[in-house]
XYZ file of C-alpha atoms in Angstrom:
693
model
C 59.632 -49.071 18.865
C 58.707 -45.809 21.540
C 62.749 -46.968 23.004
C 64.234 -47.638 19.464
C 63.427 -43.624 18.801
C 64.486 -42.581 22.026
C 68.087 -44.589 21.032
C 67.778 -42.136 17.979
C 66.236 -38.542 18.537
C 67.910 -36.913 15.887
C 65.727 -39.780 12.917
C 62.911 -38.768 15.625
C 62.826 -35.622 15.426
C 62.838 -35.186 12.022
C 60.281 -38.029 11.139
C 58.394 -35.984 13.199
C 58.751 -32.453 11.640
C 58.970 -34.138 7.921
C 55.641 -35.334 9.153
C 53.962 -32.661 10.381
C 54.867 -30.292 6.976
C 52.826 -33.198 5.420
C 50.153 -33.209 7.638
C 49.885 -29.581 7.247
C 50.791 -29.459 3.146
C 47.783 -31.821 3.119
C 46.036 -29.720 4.613
C 46.347 -26.687 2.124
C 45.510 -28.891 -0.508
C 42.245 -30.361 1.098
C 41.285 -26.686 1.564
C 42.745 -25.387 -1.637
C 40.250 -28.541 -2.856
C 37.239 -27.508 -0.492
C 37.428 -24.315 -1.877
C 37.687 -24.933 -5.287
C 34.335 -26.002 -4.971
C 31.802 -23.542 -4.364
C 29.247 -24.271 -6.760
C 28.527 -28.092 -4.470
C 25.753 -29.663 -7.254
C 23.501 -30.403 -4.832
C 20.439 -32.374 -7.366
C 21.816 -35.376 -4.842
C 21.800 -33.700 -1.608
C 19.942 -35.066 0.616
C 19.186 -32.815 3.846
C 15.937 -31.395 4.696
C 14.343 -28.298 2.961
C 11.061 -28.921 4.338
C 9.931 -31.541 6.908
C 5.600 -32.742 6.988
C 4.860 -35.393 10.467
C 8.059 -36.875 9.595
C 8.777 -37.106 5.827
C 10.922 -35.443 3.900
C 11.024 -32.869 1.556
C 14.940 -32.469 0.616
C 16.778 -30.240 -0.931
C 17.981 -32.701 -3.751
C 14.081 -33.508 -4.673
C 13.586 -29.099 -4.703
C 16.207 -28.164 -7.008
C 15.918 -31.264 -9.649
C 12.475 -30.177 -9.726
C 13.149 -26.731 -9.770
C 16.218 -27.660 -13.081
C 12.866 -29.495 -15.079
C 10.337 -26.537 -14.619
C 13.406 -24.130 -14.935
C 14.068 -25.828 -18.705
C 10.521 -25.638 -19.986
C 12.129 -22.354 -19.667
C 8.867 -21.405 -16.420
C 11.449 -20.852 -13.735
C 9.823 -21.286 -10.546
C 10.608 -19.170 -6.531
C 12.489 -22.054 -4.124
C 9.189 -21.088 -1.367
C 6.468 -21.769 -3.940
C 7.836 -24.904 -5.588
C 8.230 -26.183 -1.567
C 4.675 -25.244 -1.211
C 3.755 -27.159 -3.977
C 5.926 -30.296 -2.413
C 4.493 -29.703 0.484
C 0.951 -29.922 -0.350
C 2.013 -33.053 -1.831
C 2.997 -34.640 1.671
C -0.131 -33.131 3.148
C -2.528 -35.823 0.794
C 0.213 -37.907 1.101
C -0.457 -38.276 5.013
C -3.690 -38.090 4.812
C -4.552 -40.942 2.201
C -2.730 -43.039 4.692
C -4.446 -41.690 7.990
C -8.404 -42.141 6.057
C -7.030 -46.128 4.735
C -7.357 -44.942 0.415
C -3.811 -45.227 -0.782
C -3.593 -46.868 -4.354
C -2.777 -50.760 -4.387
C -0.390 -51.992 -6.098
C -3.045 -53.856 -8.458
C -4.745 -49.797 -9.497
C -1.484 -48.476 -10.414
C -0.757 -50.882 -13.090
C -3.944 -50.674 -14.543
C -3.854 -46.452 -14.649
C -0.430 -47.848 -15.924
C -2.139 -49.964 -18.783
C -5.057 -47.031 -19.520
C -2.723 -44.522 -19.502
C -0.320 -46.931 -22.434
C -2.767 -48.219 -24.970
C -1.826 -48.475 -27.754
C -3.813 -46.868 -30.648
C -3.354 -49.452 -33.380
C -4.051 -51.898 -30.570
C -0.521 -53.205 -30.035
C 0.298 -55.126 -26.742
C 1.849 -52.946 -24.542
C 5.432 -52.487 -24.858
C 6.811 -52.663 -21.044
C 10.469 -51.099 -22.473
C 9.260 -48.030 -24.417
C 7.505 -48.403 -21.166
C 10.368 -48.475 -19.036
C 12.473 -46.104 -21.223
C 9.375 -43.574 -21.170
C 8.963 -43.113 -17.215
C 13.093 -42.949 -16.832
C 13.153 -40.032 -18.562
C 9.725 -38.431 -17.027
C 10.867 -39.065 -13.607
C 14.510 -40.439 -13.368
C 13.667 -43.866 -12.883
C 10.936 -46.312 -12.236
C 10.270 -46.813 -9.516
C 9.884 -42.624 -8.903
C 7.165 -42.605 -11.421
C 4.819 -45.482 -10.565
C 5.492 -43.529 -6.514
C 4.313 -40.758 -8.880
C 1.661 -42.339 -10.534
C 0.487 -43.638 -6.497
C -0.053 -41.008 -5.589
C -2.156 -39.414 -7.373
C -4.944 -41.628 -7.095
C -4.514 -41.608 -3.270
C -5.297 -38.109 -4.595
C -7.945 -38.773 -6.534
C -9.756 -40.693 -3.672
C -9.159 -38.050 -0.349
C -10.360 -35.657 -2.377
C -13.684 -37.807 -4.120
C -13.988 -38.466 0.188
C -13.083 -34.929 1.174
C -16.017 -33.792 -1.188
C -18.455 -37.270 -1.311
C -21.236 -34.779 0.525
C -20.523 -31.858 -1.276
C -23.258 -31.062 -3.907
C -25.077 -27.416 -5.567
C -28.043 -26.468 -6.886
C -29.617 -25.373 -10.587
C -30.029 -22.328 -8.996
C -27.429 -21.246 -7.679
C -25.411 -22.686 -10.952
C -28.252 -20.666 -13.130
C -27.503 -17.837 -10.829
C -23.397 -17.792 -11.684
C -24.291 -18.073 -15.118
C -26.596 -14.902 -15.422
C -23.279 -12.901 -13.781
C -20.997 -14.688 -16.264
C -23.348 -14.283 -19.295
C -25.477 -10.562 -18.761
C -23.630 -8.529 -20.774
C -22.714 -4.303 -20.320
C -22.301 -0.760 -21.793
C -20.808 1.389 -18.845
C -19.600 4.605 -18.872
C -17.489 4.629 -16.270
C -14.686 7.432 -14.315
C -11.338 6.112 -13.317
C -10.494 8.631 -10.708
C -6.531 8.827 -9.429
C -3.953 10.843 -7.409
C -2.477 11.235 -10.655
C -6.351 11.760 -12.571
C -6.519 14.894 -9.060
C -3.465 16.573 -9.763
C -3.685 17.337 -12.772
C -6.915 19.112 -11.540
C -5.469 21.420 -8.863
C -3.919 24.646 -10.052
C -1.761 25.845 -7.194
C -0.409 29.869 -7.144
C 2.999 30.981 -7.009
C 2.883 31.621 -2.739
C 1.633 28.403 -2.135
C 4.089 26.912 -4.433
C 6.497 29.125 -2.565
C 5.737 28.237 0.805
C 6.099 24.833 -0.410
C 8.887 25.435 -1.684
C 10.172 27.101 1.859
C 9.206 24.462 4.375
C 11.122 21.555 1.980
C 13.322 23.303 0.737
C 16.047 20.877 1.731
C 14.747 18.489 -0.655
C 15.955 20.863 -4.114
C 19.039 20.901 -3.348
C 21.572 20.814 -6.350
C 24.319 18.794 -4.730
C 25.912 18.011 -8.110
C 27.627 20.273 -10.301
C 25.406 21.607 -13.617
C 26.029 22.531 -17.208
C 24.889 24.108 -19.643
C 25.946 21.663 -23.233
C 25.258 22.794 -27.309
C 25.968 19.417 -28.737
C 25.216 19.410 -32.639
C 22.490 16.891 -33.377
C 23.013 13.603 -36.230
C 19.527 11.846 -36.930
C 20.276 8.113 -38.181
C 16.644 8.310 -39.257
C 17.996 11.897 -41.352
C 20.209 10.555 -42.875
C 19.150 6.656 -43.571
C 16.585 8.870 -46.014
C 19.189 8.645 -48.280
C 20.099 4.828 -48.624
C 19.231 2.064 -50.937
C 18.392 -1.583 -49.630
C 17.762 -4.314 -52.512
C 15.975 -6.672 -52.484
C 18.275 -9.299 -52.581
C 19.870 -7.882 -48.722
C 16.129 -8.025 -47.535
C 15.941 -11.756 -48.900
C 18.711 -12.850 -47.366
C 18.167 -11.455 -44.374
C 14.955 -13.396 -44.547
C 16.690 -16.257 -45.613
C 19.492 -16.406 -42.339
C 16.109 -15.238 -39.807
C 15.811 -18.678 -37.800
C 12.391 -20.028 -38.389
C 10.906 -18.672 -34.448
C 11.735 -15.731 -35.627
C 9.552 -15.477 -39.007
C 6.576 -16.427 -37.474
C 3.534 -13.570 -37.777
C 2.494 -15.094 -33.897
C 1.729 -17.888 -31.332
C -1.894 -19.018 -30.827
C -2.734 -19.654 -27.043
C -4.998 -20.603 -24.618
C -5.238 -19.448 -20.654
C -7.379 -20.613 -17.707
C -7.590 -17.827 -15.693
C -8.182 -17.811 -11.267
C -9.172 -14.532 -9.953
C -8.091 -13.658 -6.463
C -11.148 -11.772 -5.045
C -9.049 -10.736 -2.019
C -5.678 -11.481 -0.251
C -7.633 -14.070 2.251
C -8.161 -17.324 -0.745
C -4.942 -15.736 -2.281
C -3.840 -19.196 -1.429
C -6.461 -20.905 -1.254
C -7.408 -20.336 -5.253
C -2.721 -20.436 -6.169
C -3.653 -24.754 -4.770
C -6.484 -25.596 -6.914
C -4.160 -23.634 -9.624
C -1.322 -26.228 -8.869
C -3.923 -29.125 -8.759
C -4.896 -28.095 -11.902
C -1.304 -27.883 -13.911
C -1.581 -31.540 -11.869
C -3.992 -32.794 -13.435
C -2.798 -31.938 -16.779
C 0.270 -33.227 -16.826
C -1.174 -36.663 -15.903
C 0.165 -38.209 -19.254
C 2.331 -36.254 -20.573
C 4.387 -32.387 -20.619
C 1.552 -32.432 -23.453
C -1.857 -31.328 -23.014
C -4.176 -31.253 -26.700
C -6.336 -28.505 -27.557
C -9.260 -30.419 -27.227
C -8.153 -32.205 -23.699
C -7.625 -27.594 -22.268
C -9.977 -26.290 -23.667
C -12.146 -28.944 -21.451
C -10.960 -27.860 -18.208
C -11.088 -23.974 -19.066
C -14.450 -24.057 -19.878
C -15.108 -25.620 -16.786
C -13.157 -24.246 -13.960
C -11.410 -20.815 -16.280
C -13.099 -17.923 -14.429
C -12.225 -15.291 -17.548
C -16.446 -15.348 -19.498
C -14.698 -14.145 -22.302
C -12.410 -16.638 -23.255
C -13.108 -20.056 -21.051
C -16.564 -19.835 -23.885
C -13.772 -20.194 -25.888
C -12.240 -22.323 -24.892
C -9.731 -20.673 -22.798
C -8.481 -19.527 -26.326
C -6.755 -15.931 -26.435
C -8.145 -13.944 -29.116
C -4.786 -12.766 -31.726
C -1.825 -13.692 -31.882
C 0.950 -13.784 -29.472
C 4.081 -11.918 -30.858
C 6.785 -11.131 -29.188
C 7.187 -7.835 -27.300
C 9.586 -5.161 -28.053
C 9.000 -2.182 -24.506
C 10.488 -3.216 -21.738
C 7.018 -2.321 -19.891
C 5.636 -5.924 -21.714
C 7.965 -8.068 -20.195
C 6.178 -8.792 -17.282
C 2.824 -9.975 -19.510
C 2.927 -13.476 -18.212
C 1.563 -14.431 -22.024
C 5.436 -13.453 -22.819
C 6.306 -17.142 -21.257
C 4.374 -19.602 -24.497
C 7.356 -18.010 -27.046
C 10.311 -20.062 -25.313
C 7.931 -23.331 -25.016
C 7.092 -26.196 -27.178
C 3.397 -26.834 -27.775
C 1.419 -27.973 -26.138
C 3.276 -27.344 -22.524
C 1.402 -24.848 -20.278
C 2.683 -22.646 -17.708
C 2.481 -23.583 -13.659
C 0.397 -21.114 -13.354
C 0.971 -17.821 -12.950
C 0.310 -14.260 -9.908
C -0.014 -11.642 -12.027
C -2.786 -8.536 -12.559
C -4.725 -10.708 -9.103
C -5.198 -13.393 -10.951
C -3.045 -17.272 -11.252
C -2.453 -18.459 -15.623
C -2.193 -20.578 -16.401
C -0.973 -21.028 -19.622
C -0.909 -23.307 -23.087
C 0.833 -22.570 -26.384
C -0.793 -23.493 -29.247
C 0.637 -23.297 -32.918
C 2.966 -20.946 -34.317
C 1.516 -19.489 -36.717
C 4.454 -18.243 -39.515
C 4.943 -14.890 -41.688
C 6.740 -14.796 -45.419
C 9.222 -12.385 -47.366
C 6.261 -9.758 -48.654
C 4.633 -9.784 -44.841
C 7.755 -9.068 -43.437
C 9.658 -7.021 -46.440
C 8.873 -3.537 -45.423
C 10.497 -4.543 -41.370
C 12.965 -5.919 -43.055
C 13.987 -3.070 -45.106
C 13.756 -0.065 -42.244
C 15.983 -3.112 -39.904
C 18.159 -2.881 -42.847
C 17.905 0.215 -43.066
C 18.676 1.681 -39.517
C 21.588 -0.402 -39.265
C 23.249 0.996 -41.956
C 22.182 4.363 -40.985
C 23.684 4.202 -37.475
C 27.198 2.724 -39.592
C 27.323 6.117 -41.810
C 25.872 8.382 -38.958
C 28.344 7.080 -36.684
C 30.876 7.887 -39.081
C 29.768 11.554 -39.617
C 29.511 11.973 -36.101
C 33.073 10.844 -35.540
C 34.213 13.407 -38.535
C 31.742 16.692 -37.157
C 33.536 15.928 -33.781
C 37.058 16.247 -34.901
C 35.788 19.688 -36.708
C 34.002 20.690 -33.490
C 37.373 20.033 -32.124
C 38.707 22.635 -34.141
C 36.166 25.175 -34.450
C 34.636 25.663 -31.718
C 31.880 26.915 -33.105
C 28.551 24.852 -33.912
C 26.619 26.159 -36.128
C 29.727 26.353 -38.150
C 30.065 23.023 -37.623
C 26.438 22.715 -38.702
C 25.907 24.393 -41.397
C 29.562 22.258 -43.117
C 27.885 18.540 -42.270
C 24.193 19.789 -43.048
C 23.922 18.614 -46.697
C 25.820 14.533 -45.771
C 23.510 15.214 -42.926
C 20.321 15.144 -44.784
C 19.038 17.731 -42.238
C 18.670 21.537 -41.944
C 20.999 23.925 -39.780
C 18.975 24.509 -36.822
C 17.824 20.853 -36.548
C 21.551 19.863 -35.642
C 22.147 22.478 -33.580
C 20.481 21.922 -29.670
C 20.777 23.108 -26.365
C 19.809 21.922 -22.764
C 18.796 23.914 -19.729
C 21.087 23.523 -16.801
C 21.957 19.694 -16.107
C 23.862 18.107 -13.686
C 23.074 13.301 -13.754
C 19.673 12.168 -13.288
C 18.131 15.114 -14.868
C 14.830 14.704 -17.705
C 16.315 15.989 -20.995
C 14.502 17.821 -23.306
C 14.471 15.054 -26.575
C 16.599 13.232 -24.965
C 14.635 11.454 -22.002
C 17.426 10.236 -19.112
C 20.148 9.277 -21.150
C 23.657 7.822 -19.016
C 25.189 7.479 -22.238
C 24.867 11.338 -23.245
C 25.798 12.409 -18.760
C 28.916 9.616 -19.102
C 29.684 11.437 -22.318
C 30.181 15.492 -20.838
C 31.722 14.068 -17.075
C 34.684 15.136 -18.749
C 33.660 19.028 -19.546
C 34.776 21.653 -17.173
C 36.025 24.091 -18.506
C 33.947 26.719 -21.543
C 34.737 25.188 -24.912
C 35.376 21.582 -24.625
C 34.211 19.931 -26.828
C 33.730 15.275 -25.674
C 33.527 12.749 -28.408
C 30.609 11.783 -30.252
C 27.465 9.930 -28.151
C 24.622 7.668 -29.265
C 21.569 9.380 -27.723
C 17.689 8.393 -28.824
C 17.493 8.922 -33.090
C 21.660 9.036 -33.151
C 24.222 11.342 -32.567
C 25.288 14.054 -30.806
C 28.501 15.877 -30.569
C 28.797 18.311 -27.004
C 29.455 21.680 -26.181
C 30.151 23.216 -23.158
C 28.366 26.271 -22.682
C 28.572 26.981 -19.445
C 28.699 25.762 -15.384
C 27.763 26.050 -11.846
C 28.359 24.212 -8.481
C 26.876 22.901 -6.182
C 24.077 25.410 -3.618
C 21.200 25.604 -3.192
C 18.410 25.620 -6.195
C 16.315 28.840 -6.951
C 12.991 28.261 -6.664
C 11.542 29.763 -10.049
C 14.863 26.671 -11.646
C 12.276 24.122 -9.968
C 9.515 25.502 -9.937
C 8.161 22.442 -12.024
C 9.199 20.065 -9.382
C 7.467 22.195 -6.582
C 4.765 22.423 -9.271
C 4.450 18.819 -9.264
C 5.326 17.487 -5.581
C 2.920 19.544 -4.370
C -0.204 18.879 -6.483
C 0.427 14.847 -5.911
C 0.492 16.126 -2.235
C -2.333 18.219 -2.742
C -4.776 15.379 -4.489
C -3.406 12.287 -2.256
C -5.411 13.566 0.594
C -8.460 14.494 -1.335
C -8.470 11.383 -3.750
C -10.801 10.075 -1.901
C -13.062 12.785 -0.908
C -13.819 13.598 -4.494
C -14.487 10.526 -6.312
C -17.627 10.229 -3.441
C -18.045 13.498 -4.024
C -18.734 13.123 -7.940
C -20.334 9.919 -6.997
C -23.510 10.814 -4.563
C -24.261 13.445 -7.436
C -27.330 13.094 -8.944
C -25.661 10.722 -11.721
C -27.565 9.258 -14.476
C -25.076 7.243 -17.119
C -26.316 9.578 -20.478
C -25.076 13.099 -17.636
C -21.575 10.908 -16.364
C -20.264 11.630 -19.019
C -20.520 15.776 -18.242
C -20.256 14.988 -14.779
C -16.277 14.135 -15.305
C -15.550 16.650 -17.629
C -17.096 19.400 -14.658
C -15.137 18.101 -12.571
C -12.095 18.133 -14.864
C -11.783 14.419 -15.625
C -11.756 11.909 -18.054
C -15.237 9.695 -18.372
C -14.811 5.797 -20.368
C -16.927 3.978 -21.954
C -16.866 0.068 -23.095
C -18.835 -1.683 -24.913
C -19.901 -5.698 -24.173
C -17.989 -5.412 -20.125
C -18.419 -8.764 -18.793
C -18.201 -9.604 -15.271
C -14.457 -10.837 -14.734
C -12.702 -8.700 -17.436
C -10.962 -5.650 -16.331
C -12.035 -2.676 -15.954
C -9.985 0.343 -17.121
C -6.635 0.768 -19.694
C -3.625 -0.411 -20.101
C -0.930 -1.615 -17.206
C -3.644 0.402 -14.906
C -6.694 -1.925 -15.299
C -8.389 -3.987 -12.505
C -11.304 -5.464 -11.403
C -12.468 -6.504 -8.037
C -15.121 -8.504 -5.798
C -16.762 -4.820 -4.881
C -16.987 -3.453 -8.480
C -18.578 -6.651 -10.452
C -21.272 -5.909 -8.031
C -21.905 -2.838 -7.519
C -21.693 -3.189 -10.927
C -24.307 -6.607 -11.251
C -26.673 -4.358 -9.181
C -27.666 -1.788 -11.197
C -30.246 -1.685 -13.648
C -29.879 0.796 -16.797
C -29.281 4.385 -16.137
C -28.277 3.635 -12.507
C -25.194 4.805 -11.040
C -22.379 3.574 -7.642
C -24.070 5.853 -4.987
C -20.987 5.175 -3.800
C -16.924 5.694 -5.051
C -14.997 1.990 -5.528
C -12.135 1.622 -4.329
C -9.281 -0.862 -5.609
C -6.335 -0.345 -4.537
C -5.636 3.647 -4.734
C -7.827 3.972 -7.616
C -11.980 4.723 -7.307
C -14.463 4.570 -10.138
C -18.189 5.840 -11.195
C -19.352 4.180 -13.026
C -23.022 3.901 -14.832
C -25.034 0.828 -16.937
C -26.071 3.254 -20.705
C -27.304 -0.760 -21.270
C -27.373 -4.248 -20.019
C -28.695 -7.232 -21.337
C -28.756 -9.938 -19.163
C -28.019 -12.977 -20.319
C -30.179 -15.843 -22.204
C -31.880 -18.822 -19.924
C -32.790 -20.527 -22.882
C -29.224 -20.655 -23.206
C -28.504 -22.314 -20.322
C -30.934 -25.021 -20.324
C -28.946 -26.163 -23.190
C -25.065 -26.302 -21.349
C -27.093 -26.737 -18.012
C -26.277 -29.975 -17.679
C -22.978 -29.602 -18.011
C -22.369 -26.215 -16.209
C -24.279 -28.181 -13.380
C -21.425 -30.698 -13.720
C -18.987 -28.135 -13.766
C -19.789 -26.044 -11.107
C -19.716 -29.045 -8.936
C -15.686 -29.711 -10.401
C -15.387 -26.296 -8.971
C -16.872 -26.138 -5.652
C -15.142 -30.041 -4.549
C -11.870 -28.279 -5.671
C -12.187 -25.103 -3.285
C -13.619 -26.934 -0.672
C -10.540 -29.772 -0.959
C -8.627 -27.339 -0.819
C -9.976 -25.667 1.756
C -9.271 -28.759 3.823
C -5.726 -29.157 2.604
C -6.024 -25.363 4.338
C -6.856 -26.310 7.081
C -4.707 -29.601 7.676
C -1.742 -27.472 6.690
C -2.695 -24.701 9.276
C -3.088 -27.697 12.044
C -0.231 -30.075 11.949
C 1.721 -26.189 11.732
C 0.330 -24.833 15.027
C 1.216 -28.642 16.647
C 4.769 -28.657 15.153
C 5.341 -30.771 12.278
C 5.198 -28.674 9.274
C 8.668 -26.882 9.121
C 10.169 -25.413 6.046
C 14.288 -24.482 6.683
C 15.098 -20.869 6.273
C 18.813 -22.339 5.436
C 18.388 -25.270 3.096
C 16.127 -22.280 1.187
C 18.177 -20.212 1.247
C 21.262 -22.201 -0.827
C 19.233 -23.849 -2.840
C 18.633 -19.884 -3.874
C 22.483 -19.381 -4.119
C 23.297 -22.334 -5.336
C 20.222 -21.358 -8.328
C 22.153 -18.275 -9.148
C 25.206 -19.041 -9.294
C 23.969 -22.314 -11.997
C 21.322 -19.834 -13.852
C 21.877 -20.514 -17.364
C 23.528 -17.357 -19.478
C 21.791 -14.417 -20.195
C 19.689 -15.043 -23.632
C 21.538 -13.918 -26.880
C 20.731 -10.967 -29.290
C 16.438 -11.483 -29.544
C 16.053 -13.386 -32.982
C 15.421 -10.860 -36.511
C 16.918 -8.125 -34.795
C 18.869 -5.919 -36.361
C 23.210 -6.082 -35.971
C 26.278 -4.135 -36.834
C 27.523 -5.517 -39.656
C 31.167 -6.064 -37.082
C 28.785 -8.391 -35.196
C 28.712 -6.053 -32.288
C 25.663 -5.879 -30.418
C 24.048 -2.362 -31.976
C 23.374 0.370 -28.859
C 20.555 0.949 -27.029
C 19.682 3.746 -28.387
C 18.657 2.888 -31.665
C 17.731 -0.625 -30.411
C 15.017 1.446 -28.488
C 14.051 3.015 -31.798
C 13.519 0.355 -34.480
C 12.481 -2.295 -31.912
C 9.244 1.276 -32.412
C 9.304 1.918 -35.478
C 8.401 -1.627 -35.699
C 6.384 -2.266 -33.630
C 4.464 0.376 -35.460
C 5.438 -1.649 -38.731
C 3.661 -4.578 -37.845
C 0.527 -3.083 -36.020
C 0.247 -1.239 -39.915
C 0.516 -4.157 -40.979
């Protein structure tokens, strides 16, 4: 063959060239194909995300479980899920080591028990296999899960067989959870102390001089006079027929016609950072146990666990039932509220453990309560009027902008359009100080739309286009402009004062809090003490340990605070301020109602059993934590960071698209989204309307 090619040298060279071209072309094509696969499916990937005692947790296993959880609207971080899977592996390894693995007969018996027909019909093998595949992907995977659950029960029973609780222990816990307090307290924060500090000009000028570089004005400043058209005022002149409102109501999806959703909760408190992992593990165990027989949990079953396991007495006593209904939040600051998650779930589904305000929450969505047309009519009318008013205001603002460009006189244009805008001339004309991007402008706040609308105005007398702002539209007119420069004290005095007061408050807050606590106080004089120190006292009735102290997002609690309150007698005040984060509390007990021992006697057996279960759960969590620590030190547990990164990148690329506009929220006639400023106004008014009902 080689001699043949040598004799045909020209042909040989041609063949080699063709072969080389084909090789390069195939590489290019292959590279192009691989280049398009920037998002390979990881659900069947068998590479290790983690290993536990030689057993592998695959990337595919993690991704598949995340997708299953995501379908229920309950996303879970990759690291958190891997920790949960590691825990399952630890239990399996311990079961094998201790000879406590479930037998085939035990697995079969458990499956038969879980599939008993209420009408006495024989076991339906076909139905069972179909349900098993739906839940776990395959029959073998489902049965492996049942086997691991039985094994886990055996290991827990073995590890906790010597655990016991005394009646005295349970009684003391009952008293702590059921004693009620009427409190007066003083919350003391850096912000509170800052408001009490009154610096003089000399102090502020000194601070300004020392920190002058912090106040350099690096961007041009503009003084703007603008014409303002208020949407609500224009809306007052508009009429919306009942027929239009009924049509709007009929078009709403069913979930938008809800007064709210009933919710049950199980709350596990994290008293300090050392027990955070144990508490998370306990919460994961509760979820796993609840879901043994399916994704939907009955109200009664959840209530039983809540009464025995939840550490929030107010709701635990009522089977975890949260007072009132959960509605969709319209306040952006409440979007992280864990209760909002149930709105995307089906009735009977429960969440994964949610960490929030130093606790882990497990929530169950209950029945949705409907809302009739008559109940929604006022809100629909407000929404319809605002939507229509926005269109009218937008058109009127466009006309006013064109007129201002010609006249160059804000007052003259205001007089011309005041009647149509349903406003007085004085209310239509507004003026800013010298402002730059990022400044908080009076009546507008920090508005990116306004900043963009005035960005092109460079010369005195320039007029901009209409700008959607909070409550309506603005048409800007440039009055004056200043170049970047060192700030003068007078123009940044307010900012200097705030910075100075916060600095002083940060240095003094602990000293002031403890000085207030050390004063000869009683609960009846605590309010006067707060007033004398330019602070505000607050009261709370029927406070139960485990409930947060305070108001709004700053409400909190801790083991130290609860111990301090429980040890106070009627009339007494904490002798030292209790610190939680950056805040301090001085608390006085006005009245103390001891827990009823008669009621304890009625619940004694149930409480003993619940306490025993809780203690066993804690001991088991501690045991697994110790096993994990030992195996980690021995290098028997490994988490592969590169695999975690790949999973996170895959999740980011395959995340579902953003949710469409919320049901029930108004839209523009042309189908476009309403600008954020108007949406904020509508949402605020709708929320006020709901509260008024």
